[in-house]
Structures are given as structure tokens and as C-alpha cells.
Short mmCIF file of C-alpha atoms in Angstrom, two decimals:
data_model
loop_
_atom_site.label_atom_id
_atom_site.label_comp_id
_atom_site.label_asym_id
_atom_site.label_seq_id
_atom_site.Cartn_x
_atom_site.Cartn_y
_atom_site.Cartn_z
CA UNK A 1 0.00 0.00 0.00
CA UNK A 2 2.77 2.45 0.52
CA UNK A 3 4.58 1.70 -2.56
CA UNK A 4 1.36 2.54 -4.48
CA UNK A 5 0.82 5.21 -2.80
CA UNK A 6 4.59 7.03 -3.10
CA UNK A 7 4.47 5.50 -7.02
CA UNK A 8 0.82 6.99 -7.81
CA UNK A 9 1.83 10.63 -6.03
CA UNK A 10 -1.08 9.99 -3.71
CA UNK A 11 0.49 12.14 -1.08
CA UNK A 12 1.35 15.82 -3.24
CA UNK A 13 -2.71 15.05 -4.12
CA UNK A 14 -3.97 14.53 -1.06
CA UNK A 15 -1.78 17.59 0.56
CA UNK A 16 -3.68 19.61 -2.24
CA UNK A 17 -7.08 18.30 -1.48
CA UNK A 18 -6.59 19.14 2.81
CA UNK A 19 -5.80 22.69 1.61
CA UNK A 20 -8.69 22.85 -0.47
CA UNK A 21 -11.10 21.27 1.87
CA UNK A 22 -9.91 23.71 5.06
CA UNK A 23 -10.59 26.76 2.67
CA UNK A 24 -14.30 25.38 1.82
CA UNK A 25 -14.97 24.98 5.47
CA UNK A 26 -13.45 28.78 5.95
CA UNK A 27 -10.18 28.14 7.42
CA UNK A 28 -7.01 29.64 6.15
CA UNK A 29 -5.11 27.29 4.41
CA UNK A 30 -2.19 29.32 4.20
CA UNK A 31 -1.54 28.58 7.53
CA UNK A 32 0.65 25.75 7.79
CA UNK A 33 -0.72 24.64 10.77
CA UNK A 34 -4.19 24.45 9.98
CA UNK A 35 -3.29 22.84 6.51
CA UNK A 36 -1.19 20.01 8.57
CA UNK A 37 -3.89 19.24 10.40
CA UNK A 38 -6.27 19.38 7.82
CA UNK A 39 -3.96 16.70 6.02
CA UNK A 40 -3.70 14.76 9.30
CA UNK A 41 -7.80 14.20 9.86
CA UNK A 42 -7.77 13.40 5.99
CA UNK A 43 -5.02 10.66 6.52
CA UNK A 44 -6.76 9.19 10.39
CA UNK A 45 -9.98 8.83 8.45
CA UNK A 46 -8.05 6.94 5.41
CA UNK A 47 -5.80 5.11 8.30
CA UNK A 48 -8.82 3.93 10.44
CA UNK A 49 -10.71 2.88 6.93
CA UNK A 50 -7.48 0.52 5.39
CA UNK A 51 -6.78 -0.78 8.90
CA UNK A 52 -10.14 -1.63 10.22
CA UNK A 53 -10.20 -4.87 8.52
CA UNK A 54 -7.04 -6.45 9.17
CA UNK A 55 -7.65 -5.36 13.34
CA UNK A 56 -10.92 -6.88 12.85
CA UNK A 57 -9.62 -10.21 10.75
CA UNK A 58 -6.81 -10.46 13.61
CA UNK A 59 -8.71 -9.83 17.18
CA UNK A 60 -11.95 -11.86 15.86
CA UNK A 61 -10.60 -14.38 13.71
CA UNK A 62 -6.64 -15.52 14.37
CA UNK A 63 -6.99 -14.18 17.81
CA UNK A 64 -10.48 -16.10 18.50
CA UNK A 65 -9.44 -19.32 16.18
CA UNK A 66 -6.73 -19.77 19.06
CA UNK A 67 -8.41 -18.69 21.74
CA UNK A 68 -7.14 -15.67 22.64
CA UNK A 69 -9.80 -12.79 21.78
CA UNK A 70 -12.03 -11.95 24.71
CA UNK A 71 -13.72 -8.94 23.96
CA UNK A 72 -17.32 -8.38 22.20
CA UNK A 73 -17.44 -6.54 18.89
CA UNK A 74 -18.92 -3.48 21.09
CA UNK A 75 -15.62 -3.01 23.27
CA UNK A 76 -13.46 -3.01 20.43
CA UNK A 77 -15.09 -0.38 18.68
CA UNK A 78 -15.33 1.45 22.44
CA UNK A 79 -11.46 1.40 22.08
CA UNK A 80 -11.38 2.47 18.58
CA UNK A 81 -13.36 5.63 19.71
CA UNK A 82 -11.49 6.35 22.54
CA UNK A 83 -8.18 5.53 20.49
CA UNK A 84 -9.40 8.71 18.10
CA UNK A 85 -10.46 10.84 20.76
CA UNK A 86 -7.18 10.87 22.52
CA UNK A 87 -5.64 11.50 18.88
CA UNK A 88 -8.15 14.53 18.35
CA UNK A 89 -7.15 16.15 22.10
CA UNK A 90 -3.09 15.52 21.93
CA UNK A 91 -2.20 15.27 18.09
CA UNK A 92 -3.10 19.38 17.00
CA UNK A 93 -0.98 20.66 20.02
CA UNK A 94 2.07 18.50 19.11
CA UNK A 95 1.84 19.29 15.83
CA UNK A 96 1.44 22.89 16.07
CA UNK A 97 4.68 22.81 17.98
CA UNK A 98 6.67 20.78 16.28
CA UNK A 99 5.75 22.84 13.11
CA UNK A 100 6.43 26.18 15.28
CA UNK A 101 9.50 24.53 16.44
CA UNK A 102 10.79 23.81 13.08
CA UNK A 103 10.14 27.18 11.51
CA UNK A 104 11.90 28.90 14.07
CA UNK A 105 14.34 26.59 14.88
CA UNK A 106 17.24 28.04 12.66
CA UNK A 107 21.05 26.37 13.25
CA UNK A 108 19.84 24.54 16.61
CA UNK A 109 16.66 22.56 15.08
CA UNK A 110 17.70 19.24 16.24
CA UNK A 111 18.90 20.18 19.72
CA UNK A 112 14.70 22.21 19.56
CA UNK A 113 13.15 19.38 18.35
CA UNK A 114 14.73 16.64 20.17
CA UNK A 115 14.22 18.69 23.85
CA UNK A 116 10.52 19.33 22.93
CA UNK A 117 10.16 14.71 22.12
CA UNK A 118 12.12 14.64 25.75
CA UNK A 119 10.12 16.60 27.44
CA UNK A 120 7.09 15.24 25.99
CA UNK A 121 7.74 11.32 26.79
CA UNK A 122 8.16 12.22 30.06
CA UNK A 123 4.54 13.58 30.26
CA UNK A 124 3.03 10.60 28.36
CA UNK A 125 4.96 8.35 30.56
CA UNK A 126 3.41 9.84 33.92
CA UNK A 127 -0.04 10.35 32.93
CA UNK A 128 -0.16 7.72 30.37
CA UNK A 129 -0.57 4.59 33.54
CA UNK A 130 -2.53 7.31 35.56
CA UNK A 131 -4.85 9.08 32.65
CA UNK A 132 -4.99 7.16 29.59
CA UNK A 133 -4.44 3.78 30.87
CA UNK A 134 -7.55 3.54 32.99
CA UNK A 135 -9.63 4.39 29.95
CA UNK A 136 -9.07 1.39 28.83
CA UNK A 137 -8.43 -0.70 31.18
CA UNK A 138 -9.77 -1.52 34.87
CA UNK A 139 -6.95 -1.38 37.57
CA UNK A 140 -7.41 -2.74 41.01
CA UNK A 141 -5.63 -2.88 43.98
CA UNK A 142 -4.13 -6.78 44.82
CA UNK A 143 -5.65 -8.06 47.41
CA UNK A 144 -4.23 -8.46 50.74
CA UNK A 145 -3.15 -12.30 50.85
CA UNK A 146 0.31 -14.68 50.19
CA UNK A 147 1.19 -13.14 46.76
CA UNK A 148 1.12 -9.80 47.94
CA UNK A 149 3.07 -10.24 50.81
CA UNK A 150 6.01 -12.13 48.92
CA UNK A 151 6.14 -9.26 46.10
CA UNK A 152 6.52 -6.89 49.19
CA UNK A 153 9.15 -8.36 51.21
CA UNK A 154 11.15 -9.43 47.71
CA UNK A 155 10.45 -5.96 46.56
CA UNK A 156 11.67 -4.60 50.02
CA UNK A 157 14.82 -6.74 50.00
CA UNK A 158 15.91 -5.04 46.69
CA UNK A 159 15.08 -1.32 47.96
CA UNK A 160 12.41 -1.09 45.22
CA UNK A 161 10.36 1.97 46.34
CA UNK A 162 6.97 0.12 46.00
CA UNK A 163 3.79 2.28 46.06
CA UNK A 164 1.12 0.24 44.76
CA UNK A 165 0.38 -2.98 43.71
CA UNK A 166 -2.41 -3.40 40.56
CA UNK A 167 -4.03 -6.66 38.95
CA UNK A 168 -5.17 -5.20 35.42
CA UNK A 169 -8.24 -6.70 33.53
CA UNK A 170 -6.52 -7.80 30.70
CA UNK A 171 -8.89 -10.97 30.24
CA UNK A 172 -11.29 -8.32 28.98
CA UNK A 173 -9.67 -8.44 25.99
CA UNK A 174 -7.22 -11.10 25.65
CA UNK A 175 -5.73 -14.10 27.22
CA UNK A 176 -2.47 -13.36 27.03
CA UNK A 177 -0.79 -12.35 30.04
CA UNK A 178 1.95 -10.58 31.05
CA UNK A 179 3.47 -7.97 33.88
CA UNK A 180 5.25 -4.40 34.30
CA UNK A 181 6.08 -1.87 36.12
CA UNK A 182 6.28 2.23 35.97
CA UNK A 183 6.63 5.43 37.74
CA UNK A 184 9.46 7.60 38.78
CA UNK A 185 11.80 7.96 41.24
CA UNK A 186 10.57 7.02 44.53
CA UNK A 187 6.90 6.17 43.16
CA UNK A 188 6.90 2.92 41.74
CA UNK A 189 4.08 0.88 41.13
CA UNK A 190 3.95 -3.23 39.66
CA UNK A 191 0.87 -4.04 37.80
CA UNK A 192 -0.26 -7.70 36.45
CA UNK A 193 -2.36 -8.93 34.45
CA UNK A 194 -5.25 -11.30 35.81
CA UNK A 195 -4.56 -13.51 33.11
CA UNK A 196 -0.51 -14.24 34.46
CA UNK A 197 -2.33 -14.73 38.05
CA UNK A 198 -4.56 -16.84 36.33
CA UNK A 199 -2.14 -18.82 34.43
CA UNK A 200 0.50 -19.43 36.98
CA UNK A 201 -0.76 -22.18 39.53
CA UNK A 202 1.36 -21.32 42.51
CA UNK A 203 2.32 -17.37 43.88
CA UNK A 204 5.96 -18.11 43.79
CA UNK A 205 5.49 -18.24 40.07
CA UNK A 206 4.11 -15.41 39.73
CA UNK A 207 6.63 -13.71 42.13
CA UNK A 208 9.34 -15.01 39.38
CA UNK A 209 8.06 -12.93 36.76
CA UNK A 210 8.43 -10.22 39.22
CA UNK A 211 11.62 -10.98 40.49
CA UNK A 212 12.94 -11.24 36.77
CA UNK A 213 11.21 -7.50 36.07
CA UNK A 214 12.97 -6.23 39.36
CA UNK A 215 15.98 -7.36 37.65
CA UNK A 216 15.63 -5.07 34.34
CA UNK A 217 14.93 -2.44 37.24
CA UNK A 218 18.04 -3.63 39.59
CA UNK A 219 20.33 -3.52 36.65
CA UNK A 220 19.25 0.02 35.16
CA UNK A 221 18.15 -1.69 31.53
CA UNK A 222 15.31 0.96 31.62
CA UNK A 223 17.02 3.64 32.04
CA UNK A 224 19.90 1.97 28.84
CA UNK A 225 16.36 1.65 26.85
CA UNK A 226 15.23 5.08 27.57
CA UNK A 227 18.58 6.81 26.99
CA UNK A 228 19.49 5.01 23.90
CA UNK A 229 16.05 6.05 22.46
CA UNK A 230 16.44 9.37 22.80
CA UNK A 231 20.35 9.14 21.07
CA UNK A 232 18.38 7.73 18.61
CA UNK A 233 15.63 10.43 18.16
CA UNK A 234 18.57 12.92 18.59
CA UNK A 235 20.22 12.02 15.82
CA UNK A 236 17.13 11.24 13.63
CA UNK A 237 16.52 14.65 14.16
CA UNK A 238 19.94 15.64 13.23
CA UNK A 239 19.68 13.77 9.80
CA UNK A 240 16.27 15.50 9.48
CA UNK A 241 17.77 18.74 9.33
CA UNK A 242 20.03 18.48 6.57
CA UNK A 243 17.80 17.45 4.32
CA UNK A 244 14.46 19.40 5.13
CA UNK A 245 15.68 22.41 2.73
CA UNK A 246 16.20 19.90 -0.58
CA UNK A 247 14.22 20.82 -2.39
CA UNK A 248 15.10 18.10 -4.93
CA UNK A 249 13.78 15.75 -2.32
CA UNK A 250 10.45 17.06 -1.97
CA UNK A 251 10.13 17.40 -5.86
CA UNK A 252 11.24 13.83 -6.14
CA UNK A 253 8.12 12.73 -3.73
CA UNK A 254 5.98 14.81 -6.49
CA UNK A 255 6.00 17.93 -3.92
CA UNK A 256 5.90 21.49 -5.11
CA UNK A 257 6.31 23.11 -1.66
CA UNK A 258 8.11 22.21 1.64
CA UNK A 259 5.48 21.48 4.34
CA UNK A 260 6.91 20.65 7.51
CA UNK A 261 5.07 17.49 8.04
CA UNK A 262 5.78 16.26 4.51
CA UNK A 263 9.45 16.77 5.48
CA UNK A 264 9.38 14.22 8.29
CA UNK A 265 7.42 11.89 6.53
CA UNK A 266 9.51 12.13 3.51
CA UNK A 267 12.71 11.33 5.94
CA UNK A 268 10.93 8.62 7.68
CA UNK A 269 10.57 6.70 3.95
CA UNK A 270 14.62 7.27 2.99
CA UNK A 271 15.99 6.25 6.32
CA UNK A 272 13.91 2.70 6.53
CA UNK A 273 16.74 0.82 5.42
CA UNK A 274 19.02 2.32 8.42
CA UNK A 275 15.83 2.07 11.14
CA UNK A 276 15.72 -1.96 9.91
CA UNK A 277 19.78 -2.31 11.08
CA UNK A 278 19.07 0.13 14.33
CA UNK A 279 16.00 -2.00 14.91
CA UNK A 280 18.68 -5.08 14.99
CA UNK A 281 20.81 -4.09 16.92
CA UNK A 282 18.63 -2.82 19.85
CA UNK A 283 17.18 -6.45 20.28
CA UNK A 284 20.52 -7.74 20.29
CA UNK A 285 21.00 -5.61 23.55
CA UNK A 286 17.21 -6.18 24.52
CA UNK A 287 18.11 -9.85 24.35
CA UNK A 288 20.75 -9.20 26.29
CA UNK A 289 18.93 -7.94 28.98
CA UNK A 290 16.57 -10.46 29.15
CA UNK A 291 19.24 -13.31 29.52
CA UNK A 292 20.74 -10.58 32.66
CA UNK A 293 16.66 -10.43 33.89
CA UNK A 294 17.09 -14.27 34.43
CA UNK A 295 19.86 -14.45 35.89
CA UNK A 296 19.38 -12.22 38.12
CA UNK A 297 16.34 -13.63 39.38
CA UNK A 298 17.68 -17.05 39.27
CA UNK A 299 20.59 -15.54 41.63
CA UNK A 300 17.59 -14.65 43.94
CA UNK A 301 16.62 -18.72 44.51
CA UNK A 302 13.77 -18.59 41.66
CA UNK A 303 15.56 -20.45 39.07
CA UNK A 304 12.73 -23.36 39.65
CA UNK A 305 10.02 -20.85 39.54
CA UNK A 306 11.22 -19.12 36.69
CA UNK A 307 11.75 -21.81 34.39
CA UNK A 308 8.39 -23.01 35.06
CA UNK A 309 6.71 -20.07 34.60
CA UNK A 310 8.25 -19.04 31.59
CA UNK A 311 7.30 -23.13 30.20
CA UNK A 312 3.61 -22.05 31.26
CA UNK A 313 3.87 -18.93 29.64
CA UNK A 314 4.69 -19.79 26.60
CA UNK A 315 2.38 -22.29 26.38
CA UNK A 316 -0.54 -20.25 27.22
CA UNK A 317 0.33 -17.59 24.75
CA UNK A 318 1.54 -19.95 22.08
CA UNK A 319 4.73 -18.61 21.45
CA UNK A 320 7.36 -19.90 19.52
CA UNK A 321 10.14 -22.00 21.50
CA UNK A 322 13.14 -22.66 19.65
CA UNK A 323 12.82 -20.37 16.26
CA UNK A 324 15.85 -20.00 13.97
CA UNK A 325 18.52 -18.01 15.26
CA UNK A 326 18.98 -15.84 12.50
CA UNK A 327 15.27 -15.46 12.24
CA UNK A 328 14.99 -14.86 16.38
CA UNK A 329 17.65 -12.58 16.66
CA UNK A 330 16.60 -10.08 13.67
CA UNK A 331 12.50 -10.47 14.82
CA UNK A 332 12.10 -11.08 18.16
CA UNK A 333 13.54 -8.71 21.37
CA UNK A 334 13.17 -11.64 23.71
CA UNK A 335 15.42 -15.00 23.14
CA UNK A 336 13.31 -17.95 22.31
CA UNK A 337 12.33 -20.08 25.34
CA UNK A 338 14.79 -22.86 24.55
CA UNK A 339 17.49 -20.47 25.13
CA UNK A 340 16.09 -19.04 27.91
CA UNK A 341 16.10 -22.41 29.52
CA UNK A 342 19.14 -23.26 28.58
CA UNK A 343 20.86 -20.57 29.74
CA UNK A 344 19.46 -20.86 33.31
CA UNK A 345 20.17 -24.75 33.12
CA UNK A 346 24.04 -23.20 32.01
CA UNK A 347 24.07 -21.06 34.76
CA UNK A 348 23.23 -23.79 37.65
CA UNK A 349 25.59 -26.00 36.59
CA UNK A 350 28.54 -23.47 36.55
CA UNK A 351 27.11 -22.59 40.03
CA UNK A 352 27.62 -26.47 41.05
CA UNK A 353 30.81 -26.90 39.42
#
């Protein structure tokens, strides 16, 4: 679909036709802003026409053949509404400023833009679990009981500043099952799914799973992940900025003018081929981690635990176990299971030895 559309100069067309619509309706399409997001409600209405199939052939047909779609027909259009809602409140304001931003940028765009994306993921990561989540999902305290003590005193013993402890209705919508954690500084909070509590038949299962999360916490991988991102976005912006002024460029994408947004989308289409190496490479570390996650969980006396739980796992959510390690390494950010298990198994027996 993209290739027709960059071969068949959809794009210059459809730019064209936003501008034109916004004038009909009275609005000044000489304002770049207003033309952008003209062009953007043009391409969410195309974008939630061409996906709404596959989403519907894959949660009500390859999810439900295998079991795993839980939700009615009427919650996943809920979501869908929602989804655009949120897109409609948050999308014109980031837009408008990364379009301000880029005007007015001059010699320091990439140091503008990139401080602006900072900023902003660190407001969608605090009121994302606290404002959006809980649109979508119900969260609810876990019950006093066995399991919550143990992930209290484990996270205690690690000096993990635990706040509060969620069990998320995932089985709303899916069987698969899984658990994380968020917040900042000394406000942390664990959440999991009632489908992993549901799936694991003892508590020091589930406590596994936790213990290995702790361990991407213990061992700062989030805070790797978070900085390498943003070297990332840095110097995507970076690359964005000497070529937003070629003009051949735009011309070559069938482009008269130089519209911000067109800019970044252009740049997001020529640097594919270096996102699909960068994309390698940061689940060879993310791999990495995860093998470190064990470990360091096993080194906390839930080797047992862990291996079982990640054998039940898997099997609940069908997962591959032993893919091809070309394949694995280039698709996946989590080794297979088989290697997973191995490398606990290694691990022990260099620990007997």
C-alpha cells in the first residue's frame, strides 16, 4: 500500500485536497498549521478505513481461532473511539509545535526538536498509567493475601520503592498475560495482568516474573532503553535537518512546496533501510537484557520458579520455542524459550561446578 501510494503521487494530491477542503470549510489554508492538520484528519480517516479490517480479521478471527480474543465486537469499537479521541485532544498541540519549532528553529533545530520529544515522553509516561491507561483498562488494587506479601518483602529486599500494587483486567480483551512496572523515582508501582495470576498455579510463580522485572529495574536496563532512544531520536533529528531544505527531495516525492510534516514523513521513507539495522541491533541488547533479567532472578533462589513459569507462559500464549537463530535474533527482542532455559540450566551448573 505504501509503494502505491509514493508511485501513484497519492500524497502531493492529497496535501492539495486538505488545503482545499480547510478553505471550503473557511479556514485559512495558508496557515501551515491548519493545513497540517487538515492533512492529518484526511489521513486518520483513510488510516482507520485501510486498517479496520485487518484489526478486525486479527482480534476476531486468528486471535479467537486460538483462543485468545475476549472482547465483544462493542468493546473493540469502544477502544477504537477512545483511540481517536485521545488522537483529536493531543495530536493538533504536538503538531502545532513541532511545526512552530521547526520554523523557528534556525542552526539549533535538532537540539529544539529533540528537547521538545524529551520533554514530551516524560509527560506521556506519567499520565499515560494514571490518565490514559484507565480508559481502557480496569486497575485494582491486589488483594491483601500470600502473593502480595512475597512481592513486598522481595520488593523490600531489593530497595524497590513500591507504592502500589495493581491486577489489570486484561482478560477483557485477551488471554495473554503478562506484567510491568512504571513510575518515577521514589513512586513505583507493579501491575499484572489477571490472566498471568490466572495462568500461573502457585504465587511463587508469579513472584518469578516479578523478580525477573525487578531485575531489568536492579540492573538500570530501563534507564539503557530510555537513553538510547532518545540518542536515537537525537540524531534522527539531526539527519532531518540536513535534508528538510532539498528541495530536490520534496520534488522527487511529487511535492511542489516544503510542508513541515511532509518533510518528516519524507525522511521517515529514505531512512527505513538504516531504522531496519538500528532495529537489529537494539534487540541484540534487549536480548541481552533479558538473559541478565534471568539471571538475576535465578541468583535470587527462583531459578525453579522461573523456568516453570516461563514453560507455562509460553504455552498459554503460544509462542514460539526454539525459532531460527537468524530469524529470532533479527524479529524477536526476547530469546526464544529454549534459550532461555538453557541458559538458566548453564548457569546452575557453573554454580555447582
Amino acid at each position: 500500500m505504501d509503494i502505491t501510494i509514493l508511485y501513484y503521487i497519492v500524497l502531493p494530491w492529497f496535501w492539495k485536497k486538505s488545503g482545499e477542503l480547510a478553505t471550503n470549510v473557511g479556514l485559512n489554508a495558508e496557515n501551515e498549521i491548519i493545513h497540517t492538520l487538515a492533512f492529518l484528519a484526511g489521513v486518520m480517516v483513510w488510516s482507520q478505513i485501510t486498517d479496520l479490517p485487518f484489526s478486525l480479521y486479527s482480534t476476531f478471527v486468528i486471535e479467537a481461532k486460538h483462543g485468545f480474543n475476549k472482547q465483544t465486537i462493542w468493546l473493540f469499537i469502544r477502544d477504537m473511539i477512545k483511540g481517536i479521541l485521545l488522537s483529536i485532544l493531543f495530536g493538533p498541540p504536538i503538531v502545532a509545535a513541532i511545526i512552530i519549532i521547526v520554523q523557528n528553529g534556525g542552526p539549533y533545530l535538532a537540539i529544539y526538536l529533540w528537547g521538545f520529544m524529551f520533554a514530551l515522553s516524560l509527560l506521556m509516561m506519567t499520565i499515560y498509567p494514571i490518565v490514559i491507561a484507565p480508559l481502557f483498562n480496569k486497575f485494582t488494587p491486589l488483594p491483601e493475601g500470600v502473593l502480595r506479601e512475597k512481592i513486598e518483602k522481595l520488593a523490600a529486599s531489593l530497595n524497590f520503592p513500591l507504592k502500589k500494587l495493581f491486577v489489570v483486567d486484561g482478560s477483557t480483551r485477551s488471554s495473554h498475560s503478562n506484567a510491568y512496572m512504571y513510575g518515577f523515582f521514589k513512586n513505583k508501582r507493579i501491575v499484572l495482568y489477571d490472566t498471568l495470576i490466572q495462568q500461573c498455579s502457585n504465587e511463587d510463580e508469579i513472584v518469578s516474573v516479578i523478580a525477573h522485572e525487578l531485575g531489568h529495574w536492579k540492573l538500570s536496563h530501563t534507564v539503557y532503553s530510555f537513553v538510547a532512544v532518545q540518542l536515537l531520536m537525537f540524531l534522527q533529528f539531526g539527519g532531518y535537518t540536513l535534508v528538510r531544505n532539498s528541495k530536490e527531495l520534496f520534488e522527487s516525492f511529487g511535492f511542489e512546496d516544503q510542508p513541515v510534516i511532509i518533510g518528516l514523513i519524507i525522511f521517515q521513507h529514505t531512512i527505513i533501510p538504516v531504522q531496519h539495522l538500528l532495529s537489529f541491533c537494539l534487540n541484540l541488547v534487549s536480548r541481552a537484557f533479558e538473559f541478565q533479567a534471568d539471571a538475576f532472578a535465578k541468583n535470587l533462589g527462583y531459578a525453579p520458579q522461573l523456568r516453570a513459569s516461563l514453560v507455562k507462559l509460553q504455552e498459554e500464549n503460544l509462542s514460539a520455542m526454539n525459532t531460527d537463530p537468524w530469524y529470532s535474533a533479527y524479529h524477536y527482542s526476547h530469546p526464544p524459550l529454549v534459550e532461555r532455559l538453557s541458559a538458566l540450566e548453564d548457569s546452575d551448573s557453573k554454580k555447582e561446578d
